[in-house]
Amino acid sequence: MKCKLADICTKIGSGATPRGGKEAYCAKGISLVRSQNVRDFTFLDDGLAFINVEQATKLNNVEVLKEDVLVNITGDSVARACIMDSSFLPARVNQHVAIIRGKKDCVINRYLLYFLQWKKGYLLQIASAGATRNALTKGMLEQLEIDLPSLNEQKRIVNILGALDEKIELNNKMNANLEQQAQALYGKLFPYTIIDELPSGWRTGTVGEIVEIHDSKRIPLSGAQRSKMEKRIYPYYGAASLMDYVDEYIFDGRYLLLGEDGTVVDDAGYPILQYVWGKFWVNNHAHILTGKLGFNVESLLLLFKQTPVKSIVTGAVQPKISQTNLRSIEVVIPPLTELDKFSELTRPLFDQIRHNQEENKALAGLRDALLPKLMKGVISINERF
């Protein structure tokens, strides 16, 4: 059945910015979904904002229901789509995120998610061609044409792709737990701050003493350059996230990326970090770090996760963490023996984290290969699915 999205949805629309500026947000309350929370296929709770009941009531027209599809409609992350983890409900969305809710008698919301992911290239095309750069309007989404199969066919497609997504999500939750374990060990073995009286062998120092910064090797690539590439197999990282895939790589190994400009701190003032490994490319918006004096990449990751950096951020319009300011941060430097002990204790945890993430890459690759074939009906789906 050929139709438009507007014909099969009860809700297509975005929210608004809560009134009152920063004072509108609170530590706990009703979740407010922003574009940074919406990734392809995945809802990311890092940086999830909260508003009080009064503010949420003003946004009742954009209340997120279970299984609603969320779509980024502005900015560099335009056309990303996911379904929110129901454990973070109740929720509202801001003006950068749209809710798409299908009519239960004709379409499964998760099928709509897969349809939007299949059409992402087209959505990016119409977003860039609109009056506002990189923006999807309500009208664009409503007029999107869909060739809708039967509910049974939708269920079979959702079951196949959903099984892969469920395993990816399970691995993500496992990794979050493993990292929490590592963070707890770090806090237990390294309990001191720069204002504490330190035991023998411990001292205060600066980040500049314990990191190697590899920024001189960075090479930015424009969107036009990346679009001409063919293999696109190596990750291309920006200040805050994986941005694309490219044909070549300039780094090979384990590194910590720390946002240099743009998105550099989270709402609590801690740095934006990416733990990366293998062969990859980085643009010029992230610092590339390895450790020294006994600090490895993993211990640097955990150190920075508990080190506020808001005080060293400069630039009102474009926030920035310069190399000079980064190097100047005071930290506690434990004895080499203690750092070696920590590395041994946490090695199995980070080995498993990397294994799970590599498995996720393979699962996502299989899902992405199956997606267009299932949506086009190229693959015949057995009734048992």
Short mmCIF file of C-alpha atoms in Angstrom, two decimals:
data_model
loop_
_atom_site.label_atom_id
_atom_site.label_comp_id
_atom_site.label_asym_id
_atom_site.label_seq_id
_atom_site.Cartn_x
_atom_site.Cartn_y
_atom_site.Cartn_z
CA MET A 1 0.00 0.00 0.00
CA LYS A 2 1.53 3.29 -1.13
CA CYS A 3 0.79 6.24 1.14
CA LYS A 4 2.33 9.24 2.86
CA LEU A 5 3.64 9.26 6.39
CA ALA A 6 0.90 11.71 7.40
CA ASP A 7 -1.73 9.11 6.41
CA ILE A 8 -0.45 6.45 8.81
CA CYS A 9 0.68 8.56 11.80
CA THR A 10 -1.21 10.10 14.70
CA LYS A 11 1.73 12.31 15.64
CA ILE A 12 4.49 14.08 13.69
CA GLY A 13 5.93 17.08 15.49
CA SER A 14 8.76 18.60 17.51
CA GLY A 15 8.93 20.34 20.87
CA ALA A 16 10.35 23.62 22.14
CA THR A 17 13.02 24.98 24.43
CA PRO A 18 11.79 25.20 28.02
CA ARG A 19 11.34 28.81 29.15
CA GLY A 20 13.70 30.23 31.72
CA GLY A 21 17.06 29.30 30.22
CA LYS A 22 19.34 27.14 32.34
CA GLU A 23 17.07 27.60 35.35
CA ALA A 24 14.44 25.52 33.56
CA TYR A 25 16.64 22.43 33.94
CA CYS A 26 17.03 20.39 37.09
CA ALA A 27 19.08 17.46 38.37
CA LYS A 28 16.11 15.08 38.34
CA GLY A 29 12.64 15.23 36.90
CA ILE A 30 10.98 14.67 33.53
CA SER A 31 13.44 13.65 30.80
CA LEU A 32 13.98 16.19 28.02
CA VAL A 33 15.33 14.57 24.86
CA ARG A 34 17.75 16.66 22.81
CA SER A 35 19.51 15.95 19.53
CA GLN A 36 22.62 14.62 21.31
CA ASN A 37 20.51 11.79 22.76
CA VAL A 38 19.29 10.56 19.37
CA ARG A 39 21.78 8.38 17.49
CA ASP A 40 21.20 6.04 14.59
CA PHE A 41 19.17 3.12 16.00
CA THR A 42 20.36 3.97 19.54
CA PHE A 43 19.10 6.23 22.32
CA LEU A 44 22.02 7.74 24.27
CA ASP A 45 21.28 8.85 27.83
CA ASP A 46 24.63 10.63 28.28
CA GLY A 47 23.81 14.31 28.70
CA LEU A 48 20.08 13.65 29.06
CA ALA A 49 18.47 16.80 30.48
CA PHE A 50 15.62 17.00 32.99
CA ILE A 51 12.85 19.53 33.54
CA ASN A 52 10.35 19.96 36.36
CA VAL A 53 6.66 19.08 36.21
CA GLU A 54 5.65 22.67 35.54
CA GLN A 55 7.90 22.92 32.48
CA ALA A 56 6.87 19.44 31.32
CA THR A 57 3.19 20.38 31.50
CA LYS A 58 3.83 23.20 29.03
CA LEU A 59 5.26 20.59 26.66
CA ASN A 60 2.50 17.99 27.07
CA ASN A 61 1.85 18.14 23.32
CA VAL A 62 5.25 16.50 22.78
CA GLU A 63 5.08 13.82 25.44
CA VAL A 64 7.07 10.76 24.39
CA LEU A 65 5.16 7.49 24.56
CA LYS A 66 6.62 4.00 24.62
CA GLU A 67 7.90 2.94 21.17
CA ASP A 68 7.64 6.45 19.70
CA VAL A 69 10.20 7.08 16.97
CA LEU A 70 12.46 10.08 17.63
CA VAL A 71 14.11 11.90 14.72
CA ASN A 72 16.71 14.67 14.79
CA ILE A 73 15.46 17.45 12.52
CA THR A 74 18.27 20.03 12.64
CA GLY A 75 22.04 20.36 12.60
CA ASP A 76 24.85 17.95 11.81
CA SER A 77 22.91 15.03 13.31
CA VAL A 78 19.82 15.62 11.16
CA ALA A 79 17.93 12.45 10.12
CA ARG A 80 19.28 10.31 12.95
CA ALA A 81 16.44 8.20 14.35
CA CYS A 82 15.90 5.87 17.29
CA ILE A 83 13.36 4.65 19.82
CA MET A 84 13.82 5.91 23.37
CA ASP A 85 14.65 3.47 26.16
CA SER A 86 11.37 3.27 28.08
CA SER A 87 13.23 3.34 31.41
CA PHE A 88 13.75 7.10 30.84
CA LEU A 89 10.04 7.84 30.45
CA PRO A 90 8.16 10.10 31.14
CA ALA A 91 9.83 12.42 28.63
CA ARG A 92 9.40 15.39 26.34
CA VAL A 93 11.41 16.52 23.28
CA ASN A 94 12.92 19.91 22.49
CA GLN A 95 12.71 21.81 19.21
CA HIS A 96 15.51 19.81 17.56
CA VAL A 97 13.76 16.43 17.88
CA ALA A 98 10.51 15.24 16.27
CA ILE A 99 8.19 12.50 17.47
CA ILE A 100 6.74 10.13 14.88
CA ARG A 101 3.94 7.90 16.14
CA GLY A 102 2.18 5.45 13.85
CA LYS A 103 -1.45 4.35 13.87
CA LYS A 104 -1.53 0.98 15.62
CA ASP A 105 -3.98 -0.57 13.15
CA CYS A 106 -1.71 -0.13 10.13
CA VAL A 107 1.93 0.34 11.10
CA ILE A 108 4.41 -0.81 13.74
CA ASN A 109 6.49 2.04 15.12
CA ARG A 110 9.71 0.02 14.99
CA TYR A 111 9.02 -0.65 11.31
CA LEU A 112 8.81 3.14 10.86
CA LEU A 113 12.22 3.42 12.51
CA TYR A 114 13.73 0.97 10.03
CA PHE A 115 11.98 2.73 7.15
CA LEU A 116 13.44 6.09 8.20
CA GLN A 117 16.90 4.57 8.53
CA TRP A 118 16.54 3.08 5.05
CA LYS A 119 15.52 6.49 3.72
CA LYS A 120 18.22 8.39 5.59
CA GLY A 121 20.13 9.27 2.41
CA TYR A 122 17.00 10.82 0.93
CA LEU A 123 16.21 12.65 4.18
CA LEU A 124 19.71 14.14 4.22
CA GLN A 125 19.23 15.22 0.63
CA ILE A 126 15.95 17.06 1.20
CA ALA A 127 17.23 18.51 4.49
CA SER A 128 20.23 20.09 2.75
CA ALA A 129 18.07 21.38 -0.11
CA GLY A 130 15.54 23.12 2.13
CA ALA A 131 15.33 26.80 2.97
CA THR A 132 17.07 26.15 6.30
CA ARG A 133 20.40 24.33 6.05
CA ASN A 134 20.37 20.80 7.44
CA ALA A 135 16.77 20.87 8.62
CA LEU A 136 13.76 18.61 8.19
CA THR A 137 10.37 20.30 8.50
CA LYS A 138 7.13 18.75 9.65
CA GLY A 139 5.84 19.05 6.08
CA MET A 140 8.83 17.14 4.68
CA LEU A 141 8.21 14.27 7.09
CA GLU A 142 4.46 14.25 6.50
CA GLN A 143 4.89 14.09 2.73
CA LEU A 144 7.43 11.25 2.88
CA GLU A 145 6.07 8.39 0.73
CA ILE A 146 6.09 4.85 2.04
CA ASP A 147 5.17 1.56 0.39
CA LEU A 148 3.60 -0.09 3.43
CA PRO A 149 3.47 -3.91 3.62
CA SER A 150 0.96 -5.85 5.71
CA LEU A 151 1.27 -5.86 9.50
CA ASN A 152 2.41 -9.50 9.41
CA GLU A 153 5.16 -8.63 6.94
CA GLN A 154 6.19 -5.66 9.10
CA LYS A 155 6.37 -7.92 12.16
CA ARG A 156 8.64 -10.37 10.40
CA ILE A 157 11.00 -7.62 9.25
CA VAL A 158 11.02 -6.08 12.73
CA ASN A 159 11.75 -9.46 14.33
CA ILE A 160 14.78 -10.06 12.13
CA LEU A 161 16.33 -6.60 12.48
CA GLY A 162 15.16 -6.23 16.07
CA ALA A 163 17.03 -9.35 17.17
CA LEU A 164 20.28 -7.75 15.98
CA ASP A 165 19.45 -4.43 17.66
CA GLU A 166 18.60 -6.19 20.93
CA LYS A 167 22.00 -7.90 21.00
CA ILE A 168 23.72 -4.57 20.25
CA GLU A 169 21.81 -2.91 23.08
CA LEU A 170 22.66 -5.78 25.45
CA ASN A 171 26.35 -5.34 24.64
CA ASN A 172 26.07 -1.59 25.21
CA LYS A 173 24.52 -2.13 28.64
CA MET A 174 27.20 -4.70 29.46
CA ASN A 175 29.90 -2.20 28.49
CA ALA A 176 28.34 0.50 30.65
CA ASN A 177 28.41 -1.90 33.59
CA LEU A 178 32.03 -2.91 32.90
CA GLU A 179 33.06 0.74 32.78
CA GLN A 180 31.26 1.40 36.07
CA GLN A 181 33.23 -1.45 37.63
CA ALA A 182 36.47 0.04 36.34
CA GLN A 183 35.48 3.48 37.65
CA ALA A 184 34.73 2.00 41.08
CA LEU A 185 38.15 0.32 41.16
CA TYR A 186 39.79 3.60 40.16
CA GLY A 187 38.04 5.43 43.00
CA LYS A 188 39.06 2.73 45.48
CA LEU A 189 42.74 2.60 44.49
CA PHE A 190 43.13 6.33 43.82
CA PRO A 191 40.96 8.05 46.44
CA TYR A 192 42.98 11.25 46.82
CA THR A 193 42.41 14.72 45.41
CA ILE A 194 44.87 17.57 44.96
CA ILE A 195 43.81 19.14 48.27
CA ASP A 196 44.41 15.95 50.31
CA GLU A 197 47.53 15.07 52.26
CA LEU A 198 49.13 12.43 50.07
CA PRO A 199 50.91 9.24 51.18
CA SER A 200 54.59 8.69 50.50
CA GLY A 201 55.29 8.23 46.79
CA TRP A 202 52.21 10.15 45.71
CA ARG A 203 52.37 13.73 44.43
CA THR A 204 50.41 16.44 42.71
CA GLY A 205 51.29 17.32 39.14
CA THR A 206 49.67 18.40 35.91
CA VAL A 207 47.99 16.69 33.00
CA GLY A 208 50.89 17.82 30.84
CA GLU A 209 53.17 15.44 32.76
CA ILE A 210 51.05 12.34 32.16
CA VAL A 211 49.81 12.69 28.56
CA GLU A 212 51.24 12.61 25.08
CA ILE A 213 49.21 14.81 22.72
CA HIS A 214 49.18 13.71 19.07
CA ASP A 215 47.24 16.63 17.61
CA SER A 216 49.94 17.43 15.03
CA LYS A 217 48.95 14.27 13.13
CA ARG A 218 45.31 15.33 12.70
CA ILE A 219 43.97 16.03 9.22
CA PRO A 220 40.41 17.37 8.77
CA LEU A 221 38.35 16.14 5.82
CA SER A 222 35.40 18.08 4.43
CA GLY A 223 32.04 16.48 3.82
CA ALA A 224 32.65 16.81 0.08
CA GLN A 225 35.96 14.95 0.37
CA ARG A 226 34.38 12.15 2.40
CA SER A 227 31.43 11.80 0.03
CA LYS A 228 33.79 11.00 -2.86
CA MET A 229 35.39 8.11 -1.01
CA GLU A 230 34.41 4.58 -1.97
CA LYS A 231 35.56 2.02 0.62
CA ARG A 232 34.53 4.06 3.69
CA ILE A 233 35.65 1.42 6.19
CA TYR A 234 37.65 3.41 8.75
CA PRO A 235 35.93 5.48 11.48
CA TYR A 236 36.16 9.27 11.19
CA TYR A 237 35.81 10.93 14.60
CA GLY A 238 34.90 14.48 15.52
CA ALA A 239 34.92 16.34 18.85
CA ALA A 240 32.09 14.35 20.40
CA SER A 241 31.26 11.32 18.29
CA LEU A 242 31.84 9.12 15.27
CA MET A 243 30.93 11.27 12.28
CA ASP A 244 31.55 9.13 9.22
CA TYR A 245 33.65 6.42 7.60
CA VAL A 246 36.58 7.07 5.26
CA ASP A 247 38.94 5.20 2.93
CA GLU A 248 42.19 5.71 4.84
CA TYR A 249 43.42 5.98 8.42
CA ILE A 250 46.02 8.10 10.21
CA PHE A 251 45.98 6.45 13.64
CA ASP A 252 46.32 2.80 14.62
CA GLY A 253 46.15 1.75 18.28
CA ARG A 254 44.35 2.71 21.48
CA TYR A 255 43.75 6.41 22.10
CA LEU A 256 41.61 8.75 24.16
CA LEU A 257 39.87 11.57 22.28
CA LEU A 258 38.97 14.67 24.28
CA GLY A 259 36.84 17.38 22.67
CA GLU A 260 38.88 20.47 21.76
CA ASP A 261 36.25 22.82 20.35
CA GLY A 262 32.53 22.76 19.79
CA THR A 263 31.01 20.23 22.17
CA VAL A 264 33.75 19.97 24.81
CA VAL A 265 31.98 19.48 28.15
CA ASP A 266 28.81 17.81 29.33
CA ASP A 267 26.15 19.50 31.44
CA ALA A 268 28.11 18.72 34.63
CA GLY A 269 31.32 20.26 33.30
CA TYR A 270 33.22 17.06 32.59
CA PRO A 271 35.10 16.62 29.29
CA ILE A 272 33.59 14.88 26.28
CA LEU A 273 35.61 11.68 25.87
CA GLN A 274 35.84 8.91 23.29
CA TYR A 275 37.75 5.68 23.97
CA VAL A 276 38.86 4.46 20.54
CA TRP A 277 41.09 1.77 19.12
CA GLY A 278 42.14 0.18 15.84
CA LYS A 279 42.60 2.11 12.62
CA PHE A 280 40.80 5.44 12.38
CA TRP A 281 40.89 9.10 11.30
CA VAL A 282 40.27 12.18 13.50
CA ASN A 283 39.38 15.70 12.46
CA ASN A 284 40.89 18.78 14.12
CA HIS A 285 38.20 19.19 16.79
CA ALA A 286 39.42 16.54 19.24
CA HIS A 287 42.67 16.17 21.17
CA ILE A 288 44.30 12.76 20.65
CA LEU A 289 45.85 11.46 23.85
CA THR A 290 47.94 8.58 25.14
CA GLY A 291 49.45 8.30 28.61
CA LYS A 292 52.88 8.25 30.22
CA LEU A 293 54.40 7.99 33.72
CA GLY A 294 52.40 4.78 34.21
CA PHE A 295 49.10 6.12 32.92
CA ASN A 296 47.66 4.14 30.01
CA VAL A 297 44.70 5.17 27.85
CA GLU A 298 42.23 3.39 30.12
CA SER A 299 43.44 5.05 33.33
CA LEU A 300 43.42 8.43 31.55
CA LEU A 301 39.81 7.79 30.55
CA LEU A 302 38.78 7.15 34.15
CA LEU A 303 40.84 10.07 35.47
CA PHE A 304 39.17 12.53 33.09
CA LYS A 305 35.73 11.10 33.87
CA GLN A 306 36.14 12.45 37.40
CA THR A 307 38.00 15.66 36.50
CA PRO A 308 35.82 18.74 35.87
CA VAL A 309 37.27 20.96 33.13
CA LYS A 310 34.67 23.70 32.77
CA SER A 311 37.04 26.23 34.36
CA ILE A 312 39.56 25.87 31.51
CA VAL A 313 37.03 26.21 28.67
CA THR A 314 37.39 29.45 26.70
CA GLY A 315 35.25 31.06 23.99
CA ALA A 316 31.69 32.24 24.50
CA VAL A 317 30.46 31.40 21.00
CA GLN A 318 32.68 28.40 20.23
CA PRO A 319 33.78 26.66 23.47
CA LYS A 320 37.39 25.48 23.34
CA ILE A 321 39.87 23.53 25.46
CA SER A 322 43.34 24.55 24.33
CA GLN A 323 46.37 22.31 24.67
CA THR A 324 47.91 24.81 27.08
CA ASN A 325 44.88 24.83 29.35
CA LEU A 326 44.53 21.05 29.15
CA ARG A 327 48.14 20.53 30.17
CA SER A 328 47.72 22.91 33.11
CA ILE A 329 45.04 20.89 34.96
CA GLU A 330 46.29 19.74 38.36
CA VAL A 331 45.96 16.04 39.11
CA VAL A 332 47.20 13.49 41.65
CA ILE A 333 49.97 11.27 40.25
CA PRO A 334 50.16 7.89 42.03
CA PRO A 335 53.30 5.73 42.22
CA LEU A 336 54.05 3.63 39.14
CA THR A 337 53.44 0.41 41.13
CA GLU A 338 49.89 1.49 41.96
CA LEU A 339 49.14 2.38 38.34
CA ASP A 340 50.54 -0.97 37.16
CA LYS A 341 48.36 -2.79 39.70
CA PHE A 342 45.31 -0.92 38.47
CA SER A 343 46.11 -1.73 34.83
CA GLU A 344 46.34 -5.44 35.65
CA LEU A 345 43.04 -5.41 37.53
CA THR A 346 41.13 -3.59 34.80
CA ARG A 347 42.70 -5.19 31.74
CA PRO A 348 40.02 -7.97 31.54
CA LEU A 349 37.25 -5.36 31.84
CA PHE A 350 38.53 -3.24 28.96
CA ASP A 351 39.35 -6.34 26.87
CA GLN A 352 35.69 -7.31 27.18
CA ILE A 353 34.53 -3.77 26.39
CA ARG A 354 36.51 -3.77 23.15
CA HIS A 355 35.33 -7.29 22.28
CA ASN A 356 31.69 -6.30 22.77
CA GLN A 357 32.13 -3.18 20.69
CA GLU A 358 33.77 -5.12 17.87
CA GLU A 359 30.87 -7.58 17.98
CA ASN A 360 28.48 -4.63 17.77
CA LYS A 361 30.25 -3.37 14.65
CA ALA A 362 29.75 -6.77 13.01
CA LEU A 363 26.10 -6.94 14.08
CA ALA A 364 25.44 -3.40 12.85
CA GLY A 365 27.10 -4.24 9.54
CA LEU A 366 24.83 -7.27 9.13
CA ARG A 367 21.75 -5.22 10.06
CA ASP A 368 22.69 -2.44 7.63
CA ALA A 369 23.23 -4.98 4.85
CA LEU A 370 19.88 -6.68 5.50
CA LEU A 371 17.89 -3.47 5.94
CA PRO A 372 17.55 -2.35 2.28
CA LYS A 373 16.98 -5.90 1.07
CA LEU A 374 14.20 -6.51 3.58
CA MET A 375 12.58 -3.14 2.94
CA LYS A 376 12.65 -3.70 -0.83
CA GLY A 377 11.35 -7.27 -0.49
CA VAL A 378 14.48 -8.69 -2.13
CA ILE A 379 14.83 -11.27 0.66
CA SER A 380 11.99 -13.72 1.09
CA ILE A 381 11.02 -13.90 4.76
CA ASN A 382 10.17 -17.29 6.15
CA GLU A 383 6.86 -17.48 8.05
CA ARG A 384 8.63 -18.68 11.19
CA PHE A 385 9.99 -15.18 11.63
#
